[in-house]
Every structure is written in C-alpha cells, then in structure tokens.
mmCIF file of C-alpha atoms in Angstrom:
data_model
loop_
_atom_site.group_PDB
_atom_site.id
_atom_site.type_symbol
_atom_site.label_atom_id
_atom_site.label_comp_id
_atom_site.label_asym_id
_atom_site.label_seq_id
_atom_site.Cartn_x
_atom_site.Cartn_y
_atom_site.Cartn_z
ATOM 1 C CA MET Y 1481 -2.807 15.444 66.932
ATOM 2 C CA SER Y 1482 -6.208 13.783 67.261
ATOM 3 C CA ALA Y 1483 -6.743 10.244 65.993
ATOM 4 C CA GLY Y 1484 -9.112 11.443 63.252
ATOM 5 C CA ILE Y 1485 -6.655 13.980 61.857
ATOM 6 C CA ASN Y 1486 -3.839 11.442 62.107
ATOM 7 C CA GLN Y 1487 -5.928 8.924 60.134
ATOM 8 C CA LEU Y 1488 -6.767 11.575 57.523
ATOM 9 C CA MET Y 1489 -3.069 12.430 57.162
ATOM 10 C CA ASN Y 1490 -2.266 8.734 56.673
ATOM 11 C CA TYR Y 1491 -4.826 8.564 53.848
ATOM 12 C CA LEU Y 1492 -3.375 11.695 52.270
ATOM 13 C CA VAL Y 1493 0.177 10.351 52.499
ATOM 14 C CA ALA Y 1494 -0.982 7.006 51.080
ATOM 15 C CA GLY Y 1495 -2.632 8.810 48.172
ATOM 16 C CA ILE Y 1496 0.533 10.747 47.380
ATOM 17 C CA ILE Y 1497 2.634 7.573 47.600
ATOM 18 C CA GLY Y 1498 0.139 5.828 45.308
ATOM 19 C CA LEU Y 1499 0.275 8.615 42.729
ATOM 20 C CA ILE Y 1500 4.064 8.742 42.655
ATOM 21 C CA SER Y 1501 4.402 4.968 42.478
ATOM 22 C CA GLY Y 1502 1.774 4.809 39.722
ATOM 23 C CA VAL Y 1503 3.653 7.355 37.623
ATOM 24 C CA THR Y 1504 6.976 5.549 38.102
ATOM 25 C CA SER Y 1505 5.287 2.241 37.351
ATOM 26 C CA GLY Y 1506 3.947 3.535 34.052
ATOM 27 C CA LEU Y 1507 7.230 5.238 33.141
ATOM 28 C CA PHE Y 1508 9.784 2.674 34.269
ATOM 29 C CA GLY Y 1509 7.903 -0.522 35.115
ATOM 30 C CA VAL Y 1510 8.674 -0.029 38.805
ATOM 31 C CA GLY Y 1511 6.753 1.523 41.619
ATOM 32 C CA GLY Y 1512 5.559 -1.071 44.077
ATOM 33 C CA GLY Y 1513 8.795 -2.188 45.611
ATOM 34 C CA ILE Y 1514 11.059 0.673 44.762
ATOM 35 C CA ILE Y 1515 8.729 3.552 45.611
ATOM 36 C CA MET Y 1516 5.854 2.256 47.731
ATOM 37 C CA VAL Y 1517 7.703 0.014 50.169
ATOM 38 C CA PRO Y 1518 10.324 2.552 51.312
ATOM 39 C CA ALA Y 1519 7.758 5.374 51.335
ATOM 40 C CA MET Y 1520 5.269 3.390 53.449
ATOM 41 C CA MET Y 1521 8.056 2.427 55.858
ATOM 42 C CA PHE Y 1522 9.382 5.983 56.151
ATOM 43 C CA PHE Y 1523 6.262 8.149 56.010
ATOM 44 C CA MET Y 1524 3.619 5.755 57.358
ATOM 45 C CA LYS Y 1525 5.881 3.868 59.793
ATOM 46 C CA LEU Y 1526 4.797 0.455 58.450
ATOM 47 C CA ASP Y 1527 6.824 -2.667 59.119
ATOM 48 C CA ILE Y 1528 8.638 -3.787 55.955
ATOM 49 C CA LYS Y 1529 6.632 -7.005 55.760
ATOM 50 C CA VAL Y 1530 3.319 -5.103 55.913
ATOM 51 C CA ALA Y 1531 4.631 -2.566 53.387
ATOM 52 C CA VAL Y 1532 5.645 -5.343 50.981
ATOM 53 C CA GLY Y 1533 2.294 -7.126 51.261
ATOM 54 C CA THR Y 1534 0.368 -3.875 50.863
ATOM 55 C CA SER Y 1535 2.489 -2.899 47.862
ATOM 56 C CA LEU Y 1536 1.793 -6.233 46.171
ATOM 57 C CA ALA Y 1537 -1.952 -5.783 46.603
ATOM 58 C CA VAL Y 1538 -1.803 -2.266 45.162
ATOM 59 C CA ILE Y 1539 0.422 -3.188 42.237
ATOM 60 C CA ILE Y 1540 -2.258 -5.474 40.739
ATOM 61 C CA PRO Y 1541 -4.554 -2.670 39.529
ATOM 62 C CA THR Y 1542 -1.536 -0.444 38.828
ATOM 63 C CA ALA Y 1543 0.074 -3.070 36.616
ATOM 64 C CA LEU Y 1544 -3.225 -3.781 34.872
ATOM 65 C CA MET Y 1545 -3.760 -0.117 33.999
ATOM 66 C CA GLY Y 1546 -0.151 0.355 32.901
ATOM 67 C CA SER Y 1547 -0.283 -2.815 30.814
ATOM 68 C CA ILE Y 1548 -3.434 -1.691 29.038
ATOM 69 C CA LYS Y 1549 -1.912 1.679 28.172
ATOM 70 C CA HIS Y 1550 1.415 0.191 27.058
ATOM 71 C CA TYR Y 1551 -0.503 -2.319 24.901
ATOM 72 C CA GLN Y 1552 -2.367 0.579 23.266
ATOM 73 C CA LEU Y 1553 0.972 2.292 22.617
ATOM 74 C CA GLY Y 1554 2.434 -0.878 21.077
ATOM 75 C CA HIS Y 1555 4.946 -1.342 23.904
ATOM 76 C CA LEU Y 1556 3.974 -4.839 25.006
ATOM 77 C CA ASP Y 1557 5.417 -8.151 23.796
ATOM 78 C CA TRP Y 1558 2.845 -10.780 24.769
ATOM 79 C CA ARG Y 1559 5.177 -13.721 23.981
ATOM 80 C CA ILE Y 1560 7.737 -12.491 26.477
ATOM 81 C CA ALA Y 1561 5.080 -11.510 29.037
ATOM 82 C CA LEU Y 1562 3.474 -14.954 28.856
ATOM 83 C CA SER Y 1563 6.897 -16.624 29.078
ATOM 84 C CA LEU Y 1564 7.805 -14.638 32.197
ATOM 85 C CA ALA Y 1565 4.471 -14.934 33.991
ATOM 86 C CA PRO Y 1566 4.439 -18.583 35.190
ATOM 87 C CA MET Y 1567 7.786 -18.468 36.956
ATOM 88 C CA ALA Y 1568 7.168 -14.911 38.172
ATOM 89 C CA VAL Y 1569 4.051 -16.236 39.915
ATOM 90 C CA VAL Y 1570 6.094 -19.074 41.454
ATOM 91 C CA GLY Y 1571 8.798 -16.584 42.441
ATOM 92 C CA GLY Y 1572 6.215 -14.267 43.988
ATOM 93 C CA PHE Y 1573 4.919 -17.130 46.112
ATOM 94 C CA LEU Y 1574 8.417 -18.221 47.175
ATOM 95 C CA GLY Y 1575 9.548 -14.672 47.935
ATOM 96 C CA SER Y 1576 6.435 -14.054 50.026
ATOM 97 C CA TRP Y 1577 6.959 -17.341 51.858
ATOM 98 C CA LEU Y 1578 10.571 -16.348 52.629
ATOM 99 C CA THR Y 1579 9.453 -13.203 54.471
ATOM 100 C CA LYS Y 1580 8.266 -15.332 57.401
ATOM 101 C CA PRO Y 1581 11.661 -16.755 58.469
ATOM 102 C CA ILE Y 1582 13.667 -13.624 57.599
ATOM 103 C CA HIS Y 1583 13.836 -11.020 60.355
ATOM 104 C CA ALA Y 1584 12.486 -7.597 59.308
ATOM 105 C CA ALA Y 1585 15.843 -5.869 59.959
ATOM 106 C CA ASN Y 1586 17.645 -8.337 57.678
ATOM 107 C CA LEU Y 1587 14.944 -7.957 55.045
ATOM 108 C CA LYS Y 1588 15.378 -4.164 55.128
ATOM 109 C CA GLN Y 1589 19.138 -4.489 54.708
ATOM 110 C CA ALA Y 1590 18.789 -6.921 51.818
ATOM 111 C CA PHE Y 1591 16.223 -4.664 50.158
ATOM 112 C CA GLY Y 1592 18.447 -1.600 50.577
ATOM 113 C CA GLY Y 1593 21.437 -3.465 49.162
ATOM 114 C CA PHE Y 1594 19.365 -4.636 46.210
ATOM 115 C CA LEU Y 1595 18.250 -1.062 45.457
ATOM 116 C CA VAL Y 1596 21.827 0.226 45.653
ATOM 117 C CA LEU Y 1597 23.144 -2.505 43.338
ATOM 118 C CA ILE Y 1598 20.390 -1.958 40.779
ATOM 119 C CA GLY Y 1599 20.904 1.809 40.958
ATOM 120 C CA LEU Y 1600 24.640 1.480 40.398
ATOM 121 C CA ARG Y 1601 24.088 -0.908 37.507
ATOM 122 C CA LEU Y 1602 21.657 1.493 35.846
ATOM 123 C CA LEU Y 1603 23.921 4.483 36.360
ATOM 124 C CA PHE Y 1604 27.275 3.067 35.313
ATOM 125 C CA PHE Y 1605 26.719 0.138 32.934
ATOM 126 C CA ARG Y 1606 24.931 -0.135 29.628
#
C-alpha cells in the first residue's frame, strides 16, 4: 500500500475512533482512556505512551462539548466538578510524570488490569 493511501487510512481510522470515543464520552463520561487508547494501540499501532498523550489532548475539546451539553440538560453539579478539578489536575500531572519511569509493557498490563477490574465492578456490583 502506498504511503499516501496508508496515511489516508490512518486519518479515517482516527476519525472513526474519535467518533466512537466522543459518543461514549457523552453517554458514559468515558472515551479517552477506555476507547481511544486501546483503539489507537490496536488499529493505529501507536505506543501506549503516545496513545495516552494523544488521547489526553483530544479529550479536552470532547469534554468541553460534552460538559456544555450536559449543563444544558441539567446534568452537571458545578460544586462537585469544582471540588474534583484541582486534585484531578494534580493527579493528571503525576500520572503523566509516572509514564516516564514505567516501561510500556508494564503500563499496558496495568491499564488492562484496571479496565478488567472496573468492568467487573460495573457488571456485578451496585
């Protein structure tokens, strides 16, 4: 496959990943890490660290749009959002910083384990 067609396919795949992650973000409040990161690793062959960083950059406009719509629908509690935000920003910095010393293979395993645990919790516990 020529480089131009390959690049075009990557853009198409990225667009599809973006659409699916946007829908899941609006529906469930997830999308970046749970949809985008695994999809970029699997379909676009990105390293997990690049996929995570790319996902974080994309989630900014996604979260903004979803927040606006949920605000319009009356589904946003600003007191809780503003209480969560400061430490979430600190946590985002610390988590990003931790990706440097953690080997990509270990990061993938930890991420997979996290997804399995959250999935089991959602399926079997109230």
